[in-house]
mmCIF file of C-alpha atoms and ligand atoms in Angstrom:
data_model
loop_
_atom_site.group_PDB
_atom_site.id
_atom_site.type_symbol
_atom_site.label_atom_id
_atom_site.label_comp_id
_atom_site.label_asym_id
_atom_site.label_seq_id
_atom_site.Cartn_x
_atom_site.Cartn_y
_atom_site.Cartn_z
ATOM 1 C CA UNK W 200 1.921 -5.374 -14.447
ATOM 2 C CA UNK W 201 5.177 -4.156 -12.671
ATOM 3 C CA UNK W 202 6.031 -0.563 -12.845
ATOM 4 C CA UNK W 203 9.523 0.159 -14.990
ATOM 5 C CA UNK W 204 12.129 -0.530 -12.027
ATOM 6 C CA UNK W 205 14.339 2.841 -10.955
ATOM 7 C CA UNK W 206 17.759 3.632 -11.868
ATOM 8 C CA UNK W 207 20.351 1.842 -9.966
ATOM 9 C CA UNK W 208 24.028 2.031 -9.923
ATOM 10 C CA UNK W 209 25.877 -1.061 -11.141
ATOM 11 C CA UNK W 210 27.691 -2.391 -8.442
ATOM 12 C CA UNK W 211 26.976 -6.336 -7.952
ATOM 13 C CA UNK W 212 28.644 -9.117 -9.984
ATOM 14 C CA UNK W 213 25.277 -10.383 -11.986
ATOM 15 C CA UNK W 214 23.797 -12.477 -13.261
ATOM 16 C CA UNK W 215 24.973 -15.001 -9.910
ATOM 17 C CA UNK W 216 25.751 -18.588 -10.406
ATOM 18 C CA UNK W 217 23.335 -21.591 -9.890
ATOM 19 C CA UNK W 218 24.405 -24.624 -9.097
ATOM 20 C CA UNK W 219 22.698 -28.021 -8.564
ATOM 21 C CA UNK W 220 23.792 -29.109 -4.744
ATOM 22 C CA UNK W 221 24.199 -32.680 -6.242
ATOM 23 C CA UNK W 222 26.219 -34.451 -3.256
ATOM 24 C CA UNK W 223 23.982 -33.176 -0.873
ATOM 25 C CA UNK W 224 20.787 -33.750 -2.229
ATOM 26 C CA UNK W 225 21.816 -37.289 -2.918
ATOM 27 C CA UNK W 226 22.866 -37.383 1.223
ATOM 28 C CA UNK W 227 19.784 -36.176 2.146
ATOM 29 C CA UNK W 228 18.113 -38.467 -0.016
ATOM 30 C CA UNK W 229 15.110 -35.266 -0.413
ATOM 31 C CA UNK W 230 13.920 -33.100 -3.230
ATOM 32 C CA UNK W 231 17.000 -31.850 -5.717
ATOM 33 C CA UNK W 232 18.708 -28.830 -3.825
ATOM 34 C CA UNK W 233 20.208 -26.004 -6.081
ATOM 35 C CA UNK W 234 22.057 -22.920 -4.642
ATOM 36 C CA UNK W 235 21.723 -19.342 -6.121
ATOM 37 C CA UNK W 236 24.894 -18.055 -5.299
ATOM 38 C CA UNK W 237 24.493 -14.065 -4.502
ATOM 39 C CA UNK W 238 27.447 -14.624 -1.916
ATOM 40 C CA UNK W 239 29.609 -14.433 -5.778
ATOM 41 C CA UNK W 240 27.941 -11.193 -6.029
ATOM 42 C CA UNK W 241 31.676 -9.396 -4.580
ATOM 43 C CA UNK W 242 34.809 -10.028 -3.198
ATOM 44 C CA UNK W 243 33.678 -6.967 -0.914
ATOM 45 C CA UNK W 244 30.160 -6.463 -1.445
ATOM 46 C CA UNK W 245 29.524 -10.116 -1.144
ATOM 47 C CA UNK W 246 25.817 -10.996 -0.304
ATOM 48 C CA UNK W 247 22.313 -9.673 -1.108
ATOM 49 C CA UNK W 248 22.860 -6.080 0.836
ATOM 50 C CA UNK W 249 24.320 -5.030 -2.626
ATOM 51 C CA UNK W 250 21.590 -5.972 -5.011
ATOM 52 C CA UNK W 251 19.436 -3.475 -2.593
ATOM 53 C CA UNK W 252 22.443 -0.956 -2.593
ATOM 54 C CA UNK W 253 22.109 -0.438 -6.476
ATOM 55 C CA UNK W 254 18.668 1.299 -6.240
ATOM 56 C CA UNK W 255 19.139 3.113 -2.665
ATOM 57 C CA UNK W 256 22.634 4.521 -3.957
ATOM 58 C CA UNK W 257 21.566 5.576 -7.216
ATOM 59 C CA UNK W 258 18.758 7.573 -5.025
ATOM 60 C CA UNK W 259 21.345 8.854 -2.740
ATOM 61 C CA UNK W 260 23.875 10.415 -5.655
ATOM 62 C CA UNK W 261 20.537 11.875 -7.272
ATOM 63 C CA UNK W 262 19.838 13.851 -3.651
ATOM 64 C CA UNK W 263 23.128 14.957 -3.735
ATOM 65 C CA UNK W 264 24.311 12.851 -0.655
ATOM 66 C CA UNK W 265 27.344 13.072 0.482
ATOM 67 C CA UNK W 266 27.940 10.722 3.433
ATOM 68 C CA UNK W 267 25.490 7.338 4.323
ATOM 69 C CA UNK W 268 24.452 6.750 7.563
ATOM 70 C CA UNK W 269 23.240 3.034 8.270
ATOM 71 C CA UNK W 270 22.722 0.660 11.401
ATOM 72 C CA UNK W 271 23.369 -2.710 12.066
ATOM 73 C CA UNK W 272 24.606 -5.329 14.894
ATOM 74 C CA UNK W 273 28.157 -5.379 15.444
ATOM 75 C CA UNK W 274 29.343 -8.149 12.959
ATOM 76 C CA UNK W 275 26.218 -6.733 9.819
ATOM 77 C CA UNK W 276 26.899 -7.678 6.377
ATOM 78 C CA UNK W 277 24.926 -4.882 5.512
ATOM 79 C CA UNK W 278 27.456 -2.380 7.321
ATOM 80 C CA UNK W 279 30.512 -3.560 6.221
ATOM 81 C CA UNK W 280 28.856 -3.461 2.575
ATOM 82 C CA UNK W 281 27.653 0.033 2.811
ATOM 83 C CA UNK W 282 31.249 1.217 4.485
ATOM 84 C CA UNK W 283 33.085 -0.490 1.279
ATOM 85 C CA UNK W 284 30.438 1.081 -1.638
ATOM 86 C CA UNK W 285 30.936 4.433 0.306
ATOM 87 C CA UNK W 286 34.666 4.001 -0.320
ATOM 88 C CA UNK W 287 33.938 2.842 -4.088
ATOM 89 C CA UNK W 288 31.708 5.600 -4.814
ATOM 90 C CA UNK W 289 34.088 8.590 -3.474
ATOM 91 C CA UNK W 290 31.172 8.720 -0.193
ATOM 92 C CA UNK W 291 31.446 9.192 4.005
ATOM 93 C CA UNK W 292 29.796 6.672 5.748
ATOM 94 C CA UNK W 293 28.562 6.518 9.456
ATOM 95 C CA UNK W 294 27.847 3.254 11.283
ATOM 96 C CA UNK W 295 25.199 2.786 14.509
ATOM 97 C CA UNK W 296 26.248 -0.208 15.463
ATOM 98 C CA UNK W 297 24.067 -2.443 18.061
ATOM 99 C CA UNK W 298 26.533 -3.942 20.764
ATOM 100 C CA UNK W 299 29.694 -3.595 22.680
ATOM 101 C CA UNK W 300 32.987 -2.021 20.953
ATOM 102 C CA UNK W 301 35.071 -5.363 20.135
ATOM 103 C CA UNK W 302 38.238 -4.889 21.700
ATOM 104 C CA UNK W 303 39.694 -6.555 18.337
ATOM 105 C CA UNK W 304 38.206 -5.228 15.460
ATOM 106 C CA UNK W 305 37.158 -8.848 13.655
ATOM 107 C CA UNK W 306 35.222 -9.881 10.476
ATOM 108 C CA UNK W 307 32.732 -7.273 9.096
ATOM 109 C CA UNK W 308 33.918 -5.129 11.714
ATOM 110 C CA UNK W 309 37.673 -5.011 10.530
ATOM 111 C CA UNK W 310 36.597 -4.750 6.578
ATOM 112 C CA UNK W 311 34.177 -1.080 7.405
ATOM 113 C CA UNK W 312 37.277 0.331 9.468
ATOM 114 C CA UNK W 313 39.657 -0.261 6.934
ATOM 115 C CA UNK W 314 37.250 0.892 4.118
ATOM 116 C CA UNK W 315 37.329 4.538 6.534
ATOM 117 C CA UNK W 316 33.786 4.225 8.185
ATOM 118 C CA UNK W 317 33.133 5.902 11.311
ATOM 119 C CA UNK W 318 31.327 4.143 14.324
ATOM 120 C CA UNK W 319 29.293 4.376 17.015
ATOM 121 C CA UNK W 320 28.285 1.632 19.523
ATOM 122 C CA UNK W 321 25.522 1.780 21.399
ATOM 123 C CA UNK W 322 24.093 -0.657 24.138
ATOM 124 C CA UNK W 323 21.517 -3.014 22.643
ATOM 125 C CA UNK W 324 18.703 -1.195 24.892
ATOM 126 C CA UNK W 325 19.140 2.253 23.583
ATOM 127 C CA UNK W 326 19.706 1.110 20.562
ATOM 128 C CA UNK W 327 16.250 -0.088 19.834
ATOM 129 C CA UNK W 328 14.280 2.201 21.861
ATOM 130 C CA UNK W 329 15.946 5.308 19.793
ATOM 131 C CA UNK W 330 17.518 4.427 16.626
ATOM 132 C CA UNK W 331 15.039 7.055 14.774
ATOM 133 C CA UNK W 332 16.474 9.652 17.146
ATOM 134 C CA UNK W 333 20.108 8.662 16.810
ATOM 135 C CA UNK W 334 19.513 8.794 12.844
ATOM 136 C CA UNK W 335 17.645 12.545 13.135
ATOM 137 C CA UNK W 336 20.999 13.387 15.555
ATOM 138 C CA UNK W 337 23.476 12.572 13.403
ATOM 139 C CA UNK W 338 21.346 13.747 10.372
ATOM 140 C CA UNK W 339 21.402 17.346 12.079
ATOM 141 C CA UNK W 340 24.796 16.746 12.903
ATOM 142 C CA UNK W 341 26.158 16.620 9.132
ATOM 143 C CA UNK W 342 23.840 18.954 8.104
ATOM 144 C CA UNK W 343 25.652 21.538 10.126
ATOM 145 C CA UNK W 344 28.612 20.621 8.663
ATOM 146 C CA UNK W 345 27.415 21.533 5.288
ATOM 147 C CA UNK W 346 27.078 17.785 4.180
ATOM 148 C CA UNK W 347 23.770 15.995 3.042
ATOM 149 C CA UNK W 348 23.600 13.032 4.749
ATOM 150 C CA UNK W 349 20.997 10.139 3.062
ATOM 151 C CA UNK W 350 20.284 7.317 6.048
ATOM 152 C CA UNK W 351 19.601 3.717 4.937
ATOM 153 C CA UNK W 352 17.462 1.730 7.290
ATOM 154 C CA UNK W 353 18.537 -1.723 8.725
ATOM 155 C CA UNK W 354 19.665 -4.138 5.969
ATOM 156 C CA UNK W 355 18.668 -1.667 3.226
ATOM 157 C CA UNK W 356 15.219 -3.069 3.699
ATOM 158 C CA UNK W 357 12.510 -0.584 2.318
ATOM 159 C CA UNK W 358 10.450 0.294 -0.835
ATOM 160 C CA UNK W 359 13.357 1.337 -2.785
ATOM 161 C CA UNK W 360 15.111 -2.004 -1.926
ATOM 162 C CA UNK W 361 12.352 -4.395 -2.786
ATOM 163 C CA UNK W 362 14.221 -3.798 -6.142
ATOM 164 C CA UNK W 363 16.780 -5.578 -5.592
ATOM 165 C CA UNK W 364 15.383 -9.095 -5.004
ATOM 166 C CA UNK W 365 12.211 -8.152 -7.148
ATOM 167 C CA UNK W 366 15.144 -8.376 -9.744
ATOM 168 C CA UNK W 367 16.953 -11.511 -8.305
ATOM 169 C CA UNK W 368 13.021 -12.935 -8.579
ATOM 170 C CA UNK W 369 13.502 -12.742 -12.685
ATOM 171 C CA UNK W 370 16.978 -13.372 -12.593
ATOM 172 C CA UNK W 371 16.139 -16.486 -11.253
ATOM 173 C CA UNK W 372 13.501 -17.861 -13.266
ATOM 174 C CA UNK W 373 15.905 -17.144 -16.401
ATOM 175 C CA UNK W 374 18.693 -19.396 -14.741
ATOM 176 C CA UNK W 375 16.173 -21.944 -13.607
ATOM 177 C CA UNK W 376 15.003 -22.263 -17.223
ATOM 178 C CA UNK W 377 18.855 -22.339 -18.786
ATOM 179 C CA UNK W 378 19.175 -25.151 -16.857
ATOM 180 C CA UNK W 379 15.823 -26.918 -17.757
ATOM 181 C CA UNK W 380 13.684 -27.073 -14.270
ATOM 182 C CA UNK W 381 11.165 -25.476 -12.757
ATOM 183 C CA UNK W 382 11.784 -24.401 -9.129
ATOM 184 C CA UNK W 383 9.199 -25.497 -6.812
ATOM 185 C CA UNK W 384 10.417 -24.312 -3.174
ATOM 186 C CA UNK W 385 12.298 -21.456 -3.012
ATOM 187 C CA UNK W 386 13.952 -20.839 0.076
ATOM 188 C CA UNK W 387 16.023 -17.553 2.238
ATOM 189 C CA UNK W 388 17.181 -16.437 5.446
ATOM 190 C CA UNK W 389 15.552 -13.408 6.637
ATOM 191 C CA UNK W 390 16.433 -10.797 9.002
ATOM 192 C CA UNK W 391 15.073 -7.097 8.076
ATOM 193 C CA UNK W 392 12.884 -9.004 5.230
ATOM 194 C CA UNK W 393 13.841 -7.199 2.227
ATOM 195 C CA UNK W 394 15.710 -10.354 0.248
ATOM 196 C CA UNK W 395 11.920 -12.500 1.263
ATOM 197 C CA UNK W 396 9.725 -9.909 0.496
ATOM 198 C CA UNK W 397 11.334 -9.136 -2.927
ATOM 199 C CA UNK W 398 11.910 -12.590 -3.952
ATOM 200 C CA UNK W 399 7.800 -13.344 -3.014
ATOM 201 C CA UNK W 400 6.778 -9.705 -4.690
ATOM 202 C CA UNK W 401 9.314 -11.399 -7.869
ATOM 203 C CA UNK W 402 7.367 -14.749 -7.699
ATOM 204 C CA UNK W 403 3.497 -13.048 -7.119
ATOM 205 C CA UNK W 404 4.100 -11.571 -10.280
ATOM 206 C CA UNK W 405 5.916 -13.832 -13.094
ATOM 207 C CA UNK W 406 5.696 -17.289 -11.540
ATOM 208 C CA UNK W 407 2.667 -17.740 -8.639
ATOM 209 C CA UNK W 408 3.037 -21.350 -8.499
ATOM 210 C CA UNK W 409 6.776 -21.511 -6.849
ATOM 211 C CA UNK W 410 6.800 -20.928 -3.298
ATOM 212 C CA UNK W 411 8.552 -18.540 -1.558
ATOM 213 C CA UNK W 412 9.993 -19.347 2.074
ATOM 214 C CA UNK W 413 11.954 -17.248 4.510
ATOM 215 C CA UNK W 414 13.933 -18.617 7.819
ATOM 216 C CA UNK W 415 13.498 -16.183 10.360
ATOM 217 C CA UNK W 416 17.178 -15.903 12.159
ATOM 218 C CA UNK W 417 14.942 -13.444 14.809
ATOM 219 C CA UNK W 418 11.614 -11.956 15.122
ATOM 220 C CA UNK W 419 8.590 -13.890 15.053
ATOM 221 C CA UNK W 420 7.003 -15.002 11.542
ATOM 222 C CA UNK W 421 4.167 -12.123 12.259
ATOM 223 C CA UNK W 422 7.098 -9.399 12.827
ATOM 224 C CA UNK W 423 8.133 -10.467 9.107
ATOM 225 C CA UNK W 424 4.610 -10.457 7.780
ATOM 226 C CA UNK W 425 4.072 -6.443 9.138
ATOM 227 C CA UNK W 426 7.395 -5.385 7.869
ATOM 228 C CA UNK W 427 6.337 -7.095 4.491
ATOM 229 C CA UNK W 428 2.705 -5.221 4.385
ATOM 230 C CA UNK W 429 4.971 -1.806 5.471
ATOM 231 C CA UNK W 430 7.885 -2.328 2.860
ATOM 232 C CA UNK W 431 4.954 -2.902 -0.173
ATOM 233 C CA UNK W 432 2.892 -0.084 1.061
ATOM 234 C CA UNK W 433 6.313 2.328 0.349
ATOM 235 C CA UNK W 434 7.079 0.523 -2.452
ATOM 236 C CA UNK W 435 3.637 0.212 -4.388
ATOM 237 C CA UNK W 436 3.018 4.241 -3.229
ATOM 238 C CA UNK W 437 6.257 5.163 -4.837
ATOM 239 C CA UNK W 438 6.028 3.001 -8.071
ATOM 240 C CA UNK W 439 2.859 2.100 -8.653
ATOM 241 C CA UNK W 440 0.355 4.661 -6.952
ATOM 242 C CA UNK W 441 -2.719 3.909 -9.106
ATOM 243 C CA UNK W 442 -2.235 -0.145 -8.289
ATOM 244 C CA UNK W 443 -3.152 -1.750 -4.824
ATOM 245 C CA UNK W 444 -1.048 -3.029 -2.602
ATOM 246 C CA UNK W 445 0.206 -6.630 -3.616
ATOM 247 C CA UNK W 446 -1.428 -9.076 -1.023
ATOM 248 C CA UNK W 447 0.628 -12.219 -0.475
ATOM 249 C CA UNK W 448 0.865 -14.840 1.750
ATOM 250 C CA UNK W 449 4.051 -14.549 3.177
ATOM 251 C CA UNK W 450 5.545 -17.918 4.168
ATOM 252 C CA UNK W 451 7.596 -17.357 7.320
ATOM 253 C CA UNK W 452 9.351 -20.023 9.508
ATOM 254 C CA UNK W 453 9.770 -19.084 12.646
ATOM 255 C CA UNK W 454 11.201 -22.823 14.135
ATOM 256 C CA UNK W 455 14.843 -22.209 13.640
ATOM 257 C CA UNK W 456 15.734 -19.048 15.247
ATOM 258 C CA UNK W 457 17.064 -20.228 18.076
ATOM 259 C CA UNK W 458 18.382 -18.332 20.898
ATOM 260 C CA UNK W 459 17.738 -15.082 18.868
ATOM 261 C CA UNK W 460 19.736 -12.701 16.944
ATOM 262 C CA UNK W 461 23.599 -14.107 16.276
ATOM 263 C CA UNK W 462 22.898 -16.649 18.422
ATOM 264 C CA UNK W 463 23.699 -20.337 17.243
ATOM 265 C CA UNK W 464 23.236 -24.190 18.248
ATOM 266 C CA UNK W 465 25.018 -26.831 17.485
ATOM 267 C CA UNK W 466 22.769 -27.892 14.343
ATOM 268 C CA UNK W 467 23.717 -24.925 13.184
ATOM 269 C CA UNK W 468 27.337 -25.244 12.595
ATOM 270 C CA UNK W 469 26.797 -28.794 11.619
ATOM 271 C CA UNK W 470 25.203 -27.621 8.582
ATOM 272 C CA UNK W 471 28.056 -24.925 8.079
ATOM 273 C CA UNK W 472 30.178 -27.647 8.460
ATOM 274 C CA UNK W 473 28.063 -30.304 5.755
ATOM 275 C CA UNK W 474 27.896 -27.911 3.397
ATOM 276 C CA UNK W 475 31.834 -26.910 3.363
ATOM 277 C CA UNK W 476 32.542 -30.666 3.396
ATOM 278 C CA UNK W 477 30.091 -31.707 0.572
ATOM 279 C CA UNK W 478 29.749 -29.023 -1.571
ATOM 280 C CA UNK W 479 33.242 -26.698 -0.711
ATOM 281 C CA UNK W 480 30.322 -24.157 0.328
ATOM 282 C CA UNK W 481 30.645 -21.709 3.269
ATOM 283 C CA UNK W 482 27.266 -20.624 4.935
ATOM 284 C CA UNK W 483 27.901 -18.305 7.852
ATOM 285 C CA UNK W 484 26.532 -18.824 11.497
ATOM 286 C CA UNK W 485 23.891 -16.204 11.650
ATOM 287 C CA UNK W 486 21.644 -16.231 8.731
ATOM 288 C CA UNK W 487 22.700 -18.765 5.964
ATOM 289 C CA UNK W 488 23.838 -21.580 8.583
ATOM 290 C CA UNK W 489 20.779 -20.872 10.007
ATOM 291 C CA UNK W 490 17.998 -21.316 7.269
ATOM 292 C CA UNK W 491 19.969 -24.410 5.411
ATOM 293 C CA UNK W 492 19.576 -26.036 8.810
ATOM 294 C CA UNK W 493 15.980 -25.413 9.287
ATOM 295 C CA UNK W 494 16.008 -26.389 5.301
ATOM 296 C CA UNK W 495 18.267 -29.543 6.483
ATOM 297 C CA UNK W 496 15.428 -30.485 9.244
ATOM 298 C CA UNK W 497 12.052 -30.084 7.241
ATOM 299 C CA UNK W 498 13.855 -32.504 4.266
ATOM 300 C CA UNK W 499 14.865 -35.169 7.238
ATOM 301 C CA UNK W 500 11.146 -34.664 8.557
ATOM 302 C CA UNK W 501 9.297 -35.663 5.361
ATOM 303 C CA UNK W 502 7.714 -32.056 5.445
ATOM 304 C CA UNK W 503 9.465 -31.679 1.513
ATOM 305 C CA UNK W 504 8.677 -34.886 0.569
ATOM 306 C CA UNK W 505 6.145 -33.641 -2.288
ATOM 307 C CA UNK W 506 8.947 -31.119 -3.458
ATOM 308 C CA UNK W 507 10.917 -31.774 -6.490
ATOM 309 C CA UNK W 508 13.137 -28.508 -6.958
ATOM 310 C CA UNK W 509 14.434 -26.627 -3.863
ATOM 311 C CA UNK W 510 16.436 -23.123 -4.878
ATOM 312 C CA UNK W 511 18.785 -21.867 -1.691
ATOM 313 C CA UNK W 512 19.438 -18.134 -1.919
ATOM 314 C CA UNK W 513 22.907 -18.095 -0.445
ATOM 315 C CA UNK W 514 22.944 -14.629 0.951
ATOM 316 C CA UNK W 515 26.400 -14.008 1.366
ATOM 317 C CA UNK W 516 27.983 -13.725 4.988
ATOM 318 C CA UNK W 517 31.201 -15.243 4.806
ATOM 319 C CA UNK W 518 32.827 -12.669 6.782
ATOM 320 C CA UNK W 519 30.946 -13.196 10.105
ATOM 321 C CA UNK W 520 32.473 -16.909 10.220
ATOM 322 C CA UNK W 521 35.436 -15.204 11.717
ATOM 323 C CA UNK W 522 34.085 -14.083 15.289
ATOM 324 C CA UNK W 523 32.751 -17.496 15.658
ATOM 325 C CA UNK W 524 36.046 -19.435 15.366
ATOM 326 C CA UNK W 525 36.084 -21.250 18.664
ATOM 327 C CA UNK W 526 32.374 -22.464 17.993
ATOM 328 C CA UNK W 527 33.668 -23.791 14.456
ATOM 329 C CA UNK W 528 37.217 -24.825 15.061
ATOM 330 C CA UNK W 529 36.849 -27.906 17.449
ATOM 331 C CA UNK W 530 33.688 -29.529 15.275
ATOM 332 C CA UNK W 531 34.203 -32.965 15.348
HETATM 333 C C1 LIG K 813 21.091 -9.390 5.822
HETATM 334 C C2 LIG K 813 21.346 -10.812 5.512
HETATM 335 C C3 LIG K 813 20.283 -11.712 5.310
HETATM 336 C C4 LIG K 813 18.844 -11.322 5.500
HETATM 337 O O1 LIG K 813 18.367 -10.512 4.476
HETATM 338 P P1 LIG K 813 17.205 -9.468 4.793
HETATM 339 O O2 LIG K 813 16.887 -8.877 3.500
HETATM 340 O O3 LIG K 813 17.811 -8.499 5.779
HETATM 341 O O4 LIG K 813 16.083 -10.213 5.411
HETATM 342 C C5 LIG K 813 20.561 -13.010 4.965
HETATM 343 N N1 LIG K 813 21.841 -13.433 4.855
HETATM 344 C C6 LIG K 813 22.884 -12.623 5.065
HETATM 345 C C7 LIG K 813 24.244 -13.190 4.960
HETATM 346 C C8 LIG K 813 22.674 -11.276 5.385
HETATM 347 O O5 LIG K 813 23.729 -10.476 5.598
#
């Protein structure tokens, strides 16, 4: 039984579309591919950071927050969606940012300026030795200013997040039946594994049969699996203390990561560029692009040969095509 979900603030386009991926699948000559689109979740807020945002913002107003502080590479989704809901909801908002200051603001970066956010860069070594620390700093630093700060961990990914694609889970299945199929495979990018973990938690509970398989874009499949086990501890001992933890078998792939974080090949942007061409879809270099071409390799393998129904959460990311114009532009 699932504990009665928290409040959230309404801020997400839902239900998404799903469409059947009819020109590809027929290319690929595989299992049928469908795509759930959460990138038509916002003009703005596009992507899956703002299904998560709805609970941790409704949590924030009810602790009296006043301004958000939240971390992220350079080019996050999740920042640039947290700078433009600060905007929307009358907020501050403070960005730690992992990486260089861009001497052209660009992409994700360019959208959290505009929408007023203030950042701070900080070399990718500090960063992750003392990103607690620089969230306690800055804490005490508003504090002192008389305003309550409420910090959201990278990609919104924690117990009070898990909502958010715990919700998507059910969403889902009610689309999936509309349109008269059962999924079999379905299939994310993951980076802080929130959207993975909520979508398997989702699937454990209503539908145990459909699998449930995140593309890691970095960190190694046993990373994901700890974060999971940490993210369901929080979330089961704030919603549902007298139930254990949900054990699942998380299914990571860890194959198609590359050369790390942000870091593309050239299959990569093929399947950008496949998916534009075939289906007028845009995937973005450093998560989507990323698990549709792992997706794209396992079909052309044989490894979903037994599959019949293949769901792609399209989590959003159009605005970090941008910085990657001179990888994109010249494709043949
Ligand atoms: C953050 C992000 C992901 C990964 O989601 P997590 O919940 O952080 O694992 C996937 N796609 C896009 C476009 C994202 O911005």
């Amino acid at each position: 039984m699932l504990p009665s979900p928290p409040d959230k603030i309404p801020l997400a386009q839902l239900p998404t579309p799903l469409h059947p991926l009819t020109k590809l699948s027929e290319y690929l000559g595989g299992p049928s591919l469908w795509i759930k689109r959460d990138d038509l979740t916002g003009t703005t807020l596009t992507g899956n950071k703002v299904r998560k945002l709805e609970y941790l913002l409704a949590q924030a107003q009810q602790q009296g927050a006043h301004i958000l502080l939240t971390c992220g590479g350079v080019q996050s989704n999740h920042c640039r969606a947290t700078a433009l809901v600060a905007a929307q909801l009358g907020m501050q908002c403070h960005l730690l940012l992992r990486g260089e200051q861009p001497e052209v603001l660009d992409g994700n970066t360019l959208l959290a300026h505009l929408a007023g956010a203030t950042t701070t860069f900080y070399p990718p070594d500090v960063y992750r030795a003392e990103l607690d620390e620089l969230f306690a700093h800055w804490s005490d630093y508003y504090r002192s200013l008389g305003l309550e700060p409420y910090v959201i961990p990278t990609g919104a990914s924690n117990g009070v997040g898990l909502w958010g694609y715990l919700q998507a889970a059910q969403e889902l299945l009610a689309d999936c039946a509309a349109q008269h199929f059962q999924p079999d495979l379905i299939c994310c990018a993951t980076g802080s594994g929130g959207t993975h973990t909520g979508l398997a938690l989702g699937m454990h509970q209503f539908a145990p049969e459909v699998a449930v398989r995140g593309y890691a874009v970095c960190d190694s499949a046993a990373y994901f699996r700890e974060k999971a086990v940490r993210d369901l501890t929080d979330w089961q001992r704030t919603y549902a203390p007298e139930q254990s933890v949900p054990l699942m078998e998380l299914d990571v792939n860890e194959e198609y990561m590359g050369a790390g974080y942000g870091l593309a090949d050239a299959s990569v942007y093929r399947a950008i560029q496949l998916l534009a061409k075939l289906e007028g879809v845009i995937l973005d270099p450093v998560y989507t692009g990323k698990a549709f071409a792992g997706l794209i390799d396992e079909i052309k393998q044989g490894k979903l040969s037994k599959v019949r129904n293949v769901v792609f959460i399209h989590t959003g990311g159009i605005y970090g095509v941008f910085p990657y114009r001179d990888n994109l532009a010249h494709l043949p």
